[in-house]
Short mmCIF file of C-alpha atoms in Angstrom, two decimals:
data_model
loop_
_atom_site.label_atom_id
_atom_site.label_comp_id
_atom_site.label_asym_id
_atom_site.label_seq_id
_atom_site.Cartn_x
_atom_site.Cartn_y
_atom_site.Cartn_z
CA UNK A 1 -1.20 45.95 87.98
CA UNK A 2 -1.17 42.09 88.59
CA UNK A 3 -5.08 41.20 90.01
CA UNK A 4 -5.52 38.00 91.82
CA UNK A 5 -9.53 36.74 92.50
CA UNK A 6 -10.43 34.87 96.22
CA UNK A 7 -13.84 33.09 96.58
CA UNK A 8 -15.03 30.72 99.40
CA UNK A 9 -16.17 27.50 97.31
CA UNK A 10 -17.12 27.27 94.47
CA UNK A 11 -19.61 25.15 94.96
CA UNK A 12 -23.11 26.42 94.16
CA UNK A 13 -24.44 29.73 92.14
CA UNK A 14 -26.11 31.77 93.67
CA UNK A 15 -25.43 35.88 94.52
CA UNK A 16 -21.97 36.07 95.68
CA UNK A 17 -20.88 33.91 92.67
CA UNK A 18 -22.89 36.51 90.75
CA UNK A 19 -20.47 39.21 92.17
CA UNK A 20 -17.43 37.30 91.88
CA UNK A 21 -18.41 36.75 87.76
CA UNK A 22 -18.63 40.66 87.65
CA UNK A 23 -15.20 40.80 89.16
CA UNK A 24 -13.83 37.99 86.83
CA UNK A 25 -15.41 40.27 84.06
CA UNK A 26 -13.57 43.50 84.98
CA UNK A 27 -10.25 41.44 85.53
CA UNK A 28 -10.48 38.40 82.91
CA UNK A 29 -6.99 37.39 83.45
CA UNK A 30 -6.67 36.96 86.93
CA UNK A 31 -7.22 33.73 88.57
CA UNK A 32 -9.48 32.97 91.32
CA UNK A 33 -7.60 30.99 94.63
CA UNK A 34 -10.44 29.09 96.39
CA UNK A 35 -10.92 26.27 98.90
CA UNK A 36 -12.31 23.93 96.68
CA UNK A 37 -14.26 23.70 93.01
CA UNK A 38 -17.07 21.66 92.67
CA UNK A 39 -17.49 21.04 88.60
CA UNK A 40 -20.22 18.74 88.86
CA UNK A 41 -22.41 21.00 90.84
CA UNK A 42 -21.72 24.38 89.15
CA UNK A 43 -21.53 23.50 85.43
CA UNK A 44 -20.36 25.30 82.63
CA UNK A 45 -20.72 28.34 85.19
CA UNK A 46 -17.29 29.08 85.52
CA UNK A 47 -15.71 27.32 82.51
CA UNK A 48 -12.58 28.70 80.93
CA UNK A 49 -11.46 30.58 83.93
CA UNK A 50 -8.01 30.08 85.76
CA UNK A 51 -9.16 28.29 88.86
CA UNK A 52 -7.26 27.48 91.68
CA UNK A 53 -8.19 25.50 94.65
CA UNK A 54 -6.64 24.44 97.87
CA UNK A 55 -5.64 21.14 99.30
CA UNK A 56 -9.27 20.62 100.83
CA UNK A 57 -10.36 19.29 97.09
CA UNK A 58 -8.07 16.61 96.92
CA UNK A 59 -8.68 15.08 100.39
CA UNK A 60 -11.14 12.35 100.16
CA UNK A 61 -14.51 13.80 99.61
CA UNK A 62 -13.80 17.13 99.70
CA UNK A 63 -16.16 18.53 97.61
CA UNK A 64 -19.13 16.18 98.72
CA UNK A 65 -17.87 16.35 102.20
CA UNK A 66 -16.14 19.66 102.50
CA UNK A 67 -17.73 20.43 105.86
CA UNK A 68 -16.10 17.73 107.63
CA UNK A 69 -13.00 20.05 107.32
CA UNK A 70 -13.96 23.00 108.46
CA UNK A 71 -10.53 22.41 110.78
CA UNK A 72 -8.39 22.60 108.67
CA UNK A 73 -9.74 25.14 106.24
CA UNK A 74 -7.80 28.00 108.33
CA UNK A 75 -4.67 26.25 107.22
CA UNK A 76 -6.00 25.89 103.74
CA UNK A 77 -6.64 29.41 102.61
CA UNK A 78 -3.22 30.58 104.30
CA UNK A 79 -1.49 28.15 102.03
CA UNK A 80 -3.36 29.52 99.09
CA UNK A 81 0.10 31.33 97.36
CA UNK A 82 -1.30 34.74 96.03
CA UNK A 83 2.47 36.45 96.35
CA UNK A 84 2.80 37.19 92.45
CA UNK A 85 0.13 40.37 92.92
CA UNK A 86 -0.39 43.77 93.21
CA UNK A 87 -4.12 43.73 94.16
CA UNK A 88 -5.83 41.03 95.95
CA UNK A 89 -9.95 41.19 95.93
CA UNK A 90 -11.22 38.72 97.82
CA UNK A 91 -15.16 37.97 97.42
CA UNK A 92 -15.80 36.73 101.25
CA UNK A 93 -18.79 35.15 102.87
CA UNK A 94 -16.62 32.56 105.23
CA UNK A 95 -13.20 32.33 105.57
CA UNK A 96 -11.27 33.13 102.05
CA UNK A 97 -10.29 36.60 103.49
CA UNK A 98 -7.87 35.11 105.84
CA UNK A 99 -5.17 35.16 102.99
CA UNK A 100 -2.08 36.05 103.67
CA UNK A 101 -0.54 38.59 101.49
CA UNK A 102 2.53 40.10 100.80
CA UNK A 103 3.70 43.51 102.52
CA UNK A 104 3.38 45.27 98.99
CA UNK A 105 0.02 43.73 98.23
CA UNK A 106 -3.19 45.40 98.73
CA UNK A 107 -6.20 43.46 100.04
CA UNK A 108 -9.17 44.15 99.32
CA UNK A 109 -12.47 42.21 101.13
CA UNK A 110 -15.44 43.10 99.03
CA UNK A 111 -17.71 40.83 102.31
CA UNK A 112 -21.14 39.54 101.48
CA UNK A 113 -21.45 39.07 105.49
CA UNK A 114 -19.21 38.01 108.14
CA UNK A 115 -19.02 34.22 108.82
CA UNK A 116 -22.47 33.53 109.17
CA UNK A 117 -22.09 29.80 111.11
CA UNK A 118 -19.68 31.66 113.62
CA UNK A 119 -21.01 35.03 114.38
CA UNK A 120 -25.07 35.97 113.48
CA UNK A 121 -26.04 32.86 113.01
CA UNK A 122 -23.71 30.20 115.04
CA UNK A 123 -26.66 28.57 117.57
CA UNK A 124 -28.82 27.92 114.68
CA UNK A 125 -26.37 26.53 113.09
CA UNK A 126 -25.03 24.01 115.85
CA UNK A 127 -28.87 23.02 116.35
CA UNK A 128 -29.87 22.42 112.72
CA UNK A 129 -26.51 20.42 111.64
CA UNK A 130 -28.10 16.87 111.05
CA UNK A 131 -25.11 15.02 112.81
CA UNK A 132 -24.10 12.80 115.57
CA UNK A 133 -24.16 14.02 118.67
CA UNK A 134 -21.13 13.65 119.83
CA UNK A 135 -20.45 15.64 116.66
CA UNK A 136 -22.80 18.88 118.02
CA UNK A 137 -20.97 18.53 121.59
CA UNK A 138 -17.39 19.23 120.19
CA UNK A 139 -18.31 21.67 117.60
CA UNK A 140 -18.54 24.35 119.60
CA UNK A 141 -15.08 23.96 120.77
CA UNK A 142 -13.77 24.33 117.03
CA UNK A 143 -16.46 27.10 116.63
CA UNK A 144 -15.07 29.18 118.95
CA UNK A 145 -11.32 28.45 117.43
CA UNK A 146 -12.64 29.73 114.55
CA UNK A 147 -14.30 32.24 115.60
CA UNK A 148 -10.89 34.00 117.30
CA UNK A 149 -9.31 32.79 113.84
CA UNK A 150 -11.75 34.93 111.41
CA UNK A 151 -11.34 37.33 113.71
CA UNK A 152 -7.85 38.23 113.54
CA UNK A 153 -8.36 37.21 109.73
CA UNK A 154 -10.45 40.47 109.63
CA UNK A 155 -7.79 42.60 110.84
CA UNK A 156 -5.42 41.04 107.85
CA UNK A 157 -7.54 43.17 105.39
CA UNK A 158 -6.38 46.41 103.44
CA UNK A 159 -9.92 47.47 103.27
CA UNK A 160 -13.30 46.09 103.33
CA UNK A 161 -16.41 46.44 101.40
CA UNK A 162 -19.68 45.65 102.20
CA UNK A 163 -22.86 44.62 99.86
CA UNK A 164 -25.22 46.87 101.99
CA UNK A 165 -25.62 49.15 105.01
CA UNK A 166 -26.77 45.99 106.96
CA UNK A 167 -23.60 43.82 106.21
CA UNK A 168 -21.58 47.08 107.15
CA UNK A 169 -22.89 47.20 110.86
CA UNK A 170 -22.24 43.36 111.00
CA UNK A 171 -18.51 43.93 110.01
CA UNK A 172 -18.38 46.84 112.31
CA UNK A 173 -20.06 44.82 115.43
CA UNK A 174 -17.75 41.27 114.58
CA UNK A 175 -14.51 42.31 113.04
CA UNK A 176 -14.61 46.12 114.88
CA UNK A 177 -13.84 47.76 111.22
CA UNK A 178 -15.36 50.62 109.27
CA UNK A 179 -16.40 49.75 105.64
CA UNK A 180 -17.50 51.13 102.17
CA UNK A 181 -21.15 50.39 100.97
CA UNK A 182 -21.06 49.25 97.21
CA UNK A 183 -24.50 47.26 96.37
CA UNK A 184 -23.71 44.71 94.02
CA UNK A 185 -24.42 44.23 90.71
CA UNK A 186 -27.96 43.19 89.09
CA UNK A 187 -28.30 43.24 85.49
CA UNK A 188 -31.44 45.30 85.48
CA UNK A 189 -30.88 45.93 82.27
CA UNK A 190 -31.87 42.62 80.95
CA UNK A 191 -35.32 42.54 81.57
CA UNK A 192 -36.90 44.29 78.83
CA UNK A 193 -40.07 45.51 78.96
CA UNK A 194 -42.75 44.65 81.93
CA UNK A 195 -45.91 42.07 80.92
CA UNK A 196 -49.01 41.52 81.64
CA UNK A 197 -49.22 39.41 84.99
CA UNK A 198 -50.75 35.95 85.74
CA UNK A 199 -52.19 34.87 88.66
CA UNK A 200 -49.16 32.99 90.81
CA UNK A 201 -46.79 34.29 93.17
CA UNK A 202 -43.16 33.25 92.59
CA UNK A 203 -40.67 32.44 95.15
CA UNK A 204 -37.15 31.85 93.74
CA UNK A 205 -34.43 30.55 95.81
CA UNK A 206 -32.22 28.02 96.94
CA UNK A 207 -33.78 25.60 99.27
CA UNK A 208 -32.10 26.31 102.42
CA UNK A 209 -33.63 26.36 105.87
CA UNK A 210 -32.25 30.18 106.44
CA UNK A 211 -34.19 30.97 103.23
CA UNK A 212 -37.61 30.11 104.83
CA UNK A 213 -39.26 29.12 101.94
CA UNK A 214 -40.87 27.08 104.48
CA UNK A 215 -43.16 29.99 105.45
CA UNK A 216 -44.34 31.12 101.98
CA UNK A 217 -45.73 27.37 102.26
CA UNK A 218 -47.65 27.38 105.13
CA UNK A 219 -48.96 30.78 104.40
CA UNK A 220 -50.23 29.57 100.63
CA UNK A 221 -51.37 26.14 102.21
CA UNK A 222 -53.52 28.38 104.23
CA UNK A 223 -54.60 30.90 101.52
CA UNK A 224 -55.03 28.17 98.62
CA UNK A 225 -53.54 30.75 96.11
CA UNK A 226 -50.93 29.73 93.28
CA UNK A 227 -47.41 29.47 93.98
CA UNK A 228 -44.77 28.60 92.19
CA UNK A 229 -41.18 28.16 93.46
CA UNK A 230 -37.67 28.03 91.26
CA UNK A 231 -34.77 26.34 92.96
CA UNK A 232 -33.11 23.20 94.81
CA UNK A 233 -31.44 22.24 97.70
CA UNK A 234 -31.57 20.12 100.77
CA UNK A 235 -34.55 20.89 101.93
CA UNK A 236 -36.49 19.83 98.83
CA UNK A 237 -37.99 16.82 99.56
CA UNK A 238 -39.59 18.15 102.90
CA UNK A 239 -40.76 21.42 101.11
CA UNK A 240 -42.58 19.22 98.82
CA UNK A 241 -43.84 17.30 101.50
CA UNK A 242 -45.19 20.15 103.49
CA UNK A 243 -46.69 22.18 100.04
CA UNK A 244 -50.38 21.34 98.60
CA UNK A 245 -51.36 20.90 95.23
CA UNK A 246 -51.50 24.96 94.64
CA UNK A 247 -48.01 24.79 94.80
CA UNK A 248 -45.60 23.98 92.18
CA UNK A 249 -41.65 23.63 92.01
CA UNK A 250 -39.94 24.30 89.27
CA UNK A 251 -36.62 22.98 90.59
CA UNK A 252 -33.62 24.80 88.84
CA UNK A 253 -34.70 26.65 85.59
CA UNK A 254 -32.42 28.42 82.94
CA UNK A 255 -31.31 32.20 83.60
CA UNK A 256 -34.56 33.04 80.53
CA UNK A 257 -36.96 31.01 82.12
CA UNK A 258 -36.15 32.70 85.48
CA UNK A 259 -36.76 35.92 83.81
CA UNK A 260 -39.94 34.89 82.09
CA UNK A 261 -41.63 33.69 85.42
CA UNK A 262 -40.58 37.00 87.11
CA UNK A 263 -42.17 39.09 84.64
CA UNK A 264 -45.33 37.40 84.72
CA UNK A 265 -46.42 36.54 88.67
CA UNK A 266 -48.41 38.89 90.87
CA UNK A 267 -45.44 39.47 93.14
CA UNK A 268 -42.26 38.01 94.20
CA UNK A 269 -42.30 36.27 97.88
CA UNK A 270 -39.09 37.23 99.92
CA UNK A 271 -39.40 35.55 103.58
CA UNK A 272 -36.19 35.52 104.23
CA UNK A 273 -33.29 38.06 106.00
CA UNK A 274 -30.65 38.94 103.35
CA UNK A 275 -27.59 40.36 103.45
CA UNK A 276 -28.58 42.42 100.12
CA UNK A 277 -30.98 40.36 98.03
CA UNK A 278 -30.18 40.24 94.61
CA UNK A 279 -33.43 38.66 93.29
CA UNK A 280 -35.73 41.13 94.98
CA UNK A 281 -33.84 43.33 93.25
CA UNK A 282 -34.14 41.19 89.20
CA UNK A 283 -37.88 40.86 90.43
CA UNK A 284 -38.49 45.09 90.45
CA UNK A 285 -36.05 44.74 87.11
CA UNK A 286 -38.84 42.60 85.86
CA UNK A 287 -41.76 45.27 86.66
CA UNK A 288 -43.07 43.32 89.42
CA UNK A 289 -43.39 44.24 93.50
CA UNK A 290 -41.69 42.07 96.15
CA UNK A 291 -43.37 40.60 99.57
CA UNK A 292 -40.76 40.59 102.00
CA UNK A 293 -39.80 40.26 105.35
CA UNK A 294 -39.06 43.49 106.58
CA UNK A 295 -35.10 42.71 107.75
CA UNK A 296 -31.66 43.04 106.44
CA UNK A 297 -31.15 43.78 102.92
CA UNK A 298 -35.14 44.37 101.91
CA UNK A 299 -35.08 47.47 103.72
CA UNK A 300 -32.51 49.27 101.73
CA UNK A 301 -33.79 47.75 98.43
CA UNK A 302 -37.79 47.14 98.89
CA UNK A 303 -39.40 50.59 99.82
CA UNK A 304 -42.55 49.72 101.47
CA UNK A 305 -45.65 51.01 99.73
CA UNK A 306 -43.57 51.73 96.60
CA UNK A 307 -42.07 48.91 95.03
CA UNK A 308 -43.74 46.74 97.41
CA UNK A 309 -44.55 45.74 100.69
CA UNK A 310 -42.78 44.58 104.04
CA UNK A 311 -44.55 41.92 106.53
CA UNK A 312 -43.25 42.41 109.95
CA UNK A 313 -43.01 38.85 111.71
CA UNK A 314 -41.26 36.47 110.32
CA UNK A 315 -43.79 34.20 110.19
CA UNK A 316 -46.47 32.40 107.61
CA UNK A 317 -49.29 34.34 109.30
CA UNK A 318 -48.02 37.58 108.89
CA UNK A 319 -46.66 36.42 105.02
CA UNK A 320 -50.58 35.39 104.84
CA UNK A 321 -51.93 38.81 105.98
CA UNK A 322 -49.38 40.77 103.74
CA UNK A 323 -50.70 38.58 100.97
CA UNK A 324 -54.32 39.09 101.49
CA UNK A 325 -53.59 43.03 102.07
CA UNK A 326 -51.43 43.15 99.08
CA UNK A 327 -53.24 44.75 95.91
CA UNK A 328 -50.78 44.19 92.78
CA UNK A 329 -52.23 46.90 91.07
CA UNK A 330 -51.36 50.33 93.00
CA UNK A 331 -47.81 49.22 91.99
CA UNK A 332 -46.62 50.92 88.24
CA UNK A 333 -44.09 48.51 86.88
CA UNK A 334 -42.47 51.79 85.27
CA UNK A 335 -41.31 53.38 88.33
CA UNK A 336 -40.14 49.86 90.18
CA UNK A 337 -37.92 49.12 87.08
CA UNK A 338 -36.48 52.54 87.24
CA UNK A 339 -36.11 52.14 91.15
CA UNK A 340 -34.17 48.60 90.09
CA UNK A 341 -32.07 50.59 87.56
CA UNK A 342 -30.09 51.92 90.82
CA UNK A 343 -28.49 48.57 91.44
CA UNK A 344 -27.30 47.92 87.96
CA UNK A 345 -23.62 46.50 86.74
CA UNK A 346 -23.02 49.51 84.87
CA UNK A 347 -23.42 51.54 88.36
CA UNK A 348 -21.22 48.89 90.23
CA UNK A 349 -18.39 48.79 87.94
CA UNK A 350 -17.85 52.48 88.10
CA UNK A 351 -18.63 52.92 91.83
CA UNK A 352 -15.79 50.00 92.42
CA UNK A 353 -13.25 51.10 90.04
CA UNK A 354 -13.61 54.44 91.50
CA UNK A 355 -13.24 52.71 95.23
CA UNK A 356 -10.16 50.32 94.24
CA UNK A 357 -8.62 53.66 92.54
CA UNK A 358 -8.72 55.55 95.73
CA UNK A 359 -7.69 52.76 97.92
CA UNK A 360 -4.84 52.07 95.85
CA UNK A 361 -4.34 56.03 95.73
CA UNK A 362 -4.50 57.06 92.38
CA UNK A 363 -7.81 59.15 92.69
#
């Protein structure tokens, strides 16, 4: 059985490239066909694999400047030749599952969420995009292009899987198709043993307006307690601007140091809606509970009360309150790692070889 690996960009690490290193993992020799690969930004991260990106890369700027052609990215993944395989597994959070694929050839969308900038999420995006605006006035025009494109994209798919119960009622609403839930895959086993805590909170995360880190800000600006924050990203230099001296960034730290800070803050700070929320999950891996907003992903992986606690409002006052309320040490750091244990990359393997086995009909 010839396997071929689809990824949006590979651009940046974060969960979905996670996912898509599990795949590579389970199928080491098949290549992945993306729009474009980004060395300088991922590192080492992907080294030695059999990479192969579209036409998008080689156009001026097209890693730097990749959105500028969102237009033609349609184009650009149907040109991507996958027509040597048996199994296609495409690892989608745009438009890579638009592939076109051979009558023989079995397609499988394991779908982090359906194209965020053109379904959920689409106004925000239009209002937040720092550019000209003439730029804003047209882009919904192309928007909704692309929107009919993904669409009918969708419907190209064998069979989709989705990385929670939330994604799946997302695919079901936008693309009007049923889907498997397979969480992904956390390596809960790497955390060893839980610590004794310090006094910060930790927020880890790219620094992205959807993430919100914005909020776990304000609310520590207010509260004048320790937090420290782990990642980069665009928003960076106005975080910084915003946070007081109780806060500290860490910018990007090694996978050990990661662990290391997990293991010893008070809690991990979640403000943001996630499809399924992989470091929420490494955080209860770690022994430690999670703040989060109560939305998306947390619900299915963050049991309130248990391994930690929901605030209601996406906002910094009601982070604040669930902060103030919260009292680390009604939480055993026992029972959250064996709650964490559930979403481990032993459990995911077997759950997707099982799927993929059925699919393909040899259950």
């Amino acid at each position: 059985m010839k396997v071929a690996l689809a990824h949006d960009h590979l651009n940046q690490i974060g969960g979905a490239e996670r996912v898509l290193a599990e795949f590579h993992a389970l199928y080491p020799d098949a290549p992945v066909h993306t729009l474009l690969y980004d060395r300088a930004a991922v590192g080492s991260f992907f080294s030695g694999w059999d990479v192969r990106s579209s036409f998008i890369e080689r156009l001026p700027g097209g890693t730097r400047f990749f959105k500028w052609y969102l237009w033609l990215m349609p184009t650009a993944v149907e040109q991507l030749d996958v027509s040597a395989y048996d199994v296609v597994v495409s690892s989608a959070s745009a438009l890579i599952k638009g592939l076109v694929v051979k009558p023989a050839t079995t397609h499988v969308c394991y779908c982090h969420t359906p194209t965020r900038y053109l379904w959920s999420d689409t106004l925000q995006y239009t209002s937040e995009l720092p550019q000209p605006a003439w730029v804003k006035k047209l882009l919904p025009i192309l928007l909704t292009r692309l929107r009919q494109w993904d669409y009918l994209a969708a419907q190209r798919v064998d069979d989709f899987v989705a990385n929670s119960k939330f994604v799946a009622k997302r695919i079901q609403k936008y693309y009007r198709r049923e889907s498997t839930v397979i969480y992904p895959p956390v390596d809960t086993a790497g955390f060893g043993e839980a610590q004794d805590h310090e006094d910060y909170f930790l927020v880890v995360s790219r620094l992205r307006p959807y993430k919100r880190v914005d909020l776990a800000i304000r609310a520590f600006n207010k509260l004048g307690m320790p937090l420290k924050i782990i990642g980069s990203g665009e928003q960076e230099a106005e975080l910084r601007a915003l946070a007081k001296p109780n806060i500290e960034f860490l910018g990007q730290v090694s996978d050990e140091d990661k662990v290391k800070y997990l293991k010893r803050c008070r809690a991990l700070i979640h403000p943001q809606e996630e499809d399924f929320g992989i470091t929420a999950v490494e955080a209860m891996a770690a022994g430690r509970p999670v703040i989060a907003y109560g939305s998306g992903g947390a619900l299915e992986t963050v049991l309130n009360g248990t391994t930690g606690v929901h605030f209601i409002e996406q906002s910094w006052e009601s982070l604040a309150d669930a902060v103030v309320r919260f009292r680390y040490q009604t939480f055993d750091p026992i029972k959250l790692q064996q709650h964490a244990a559930q979403f481990s990359t032993a459990r995911f393997d077997a759950e997707w070889s099982a799927h993929l086995a059925q699919v393909l009909g040899r259950d």
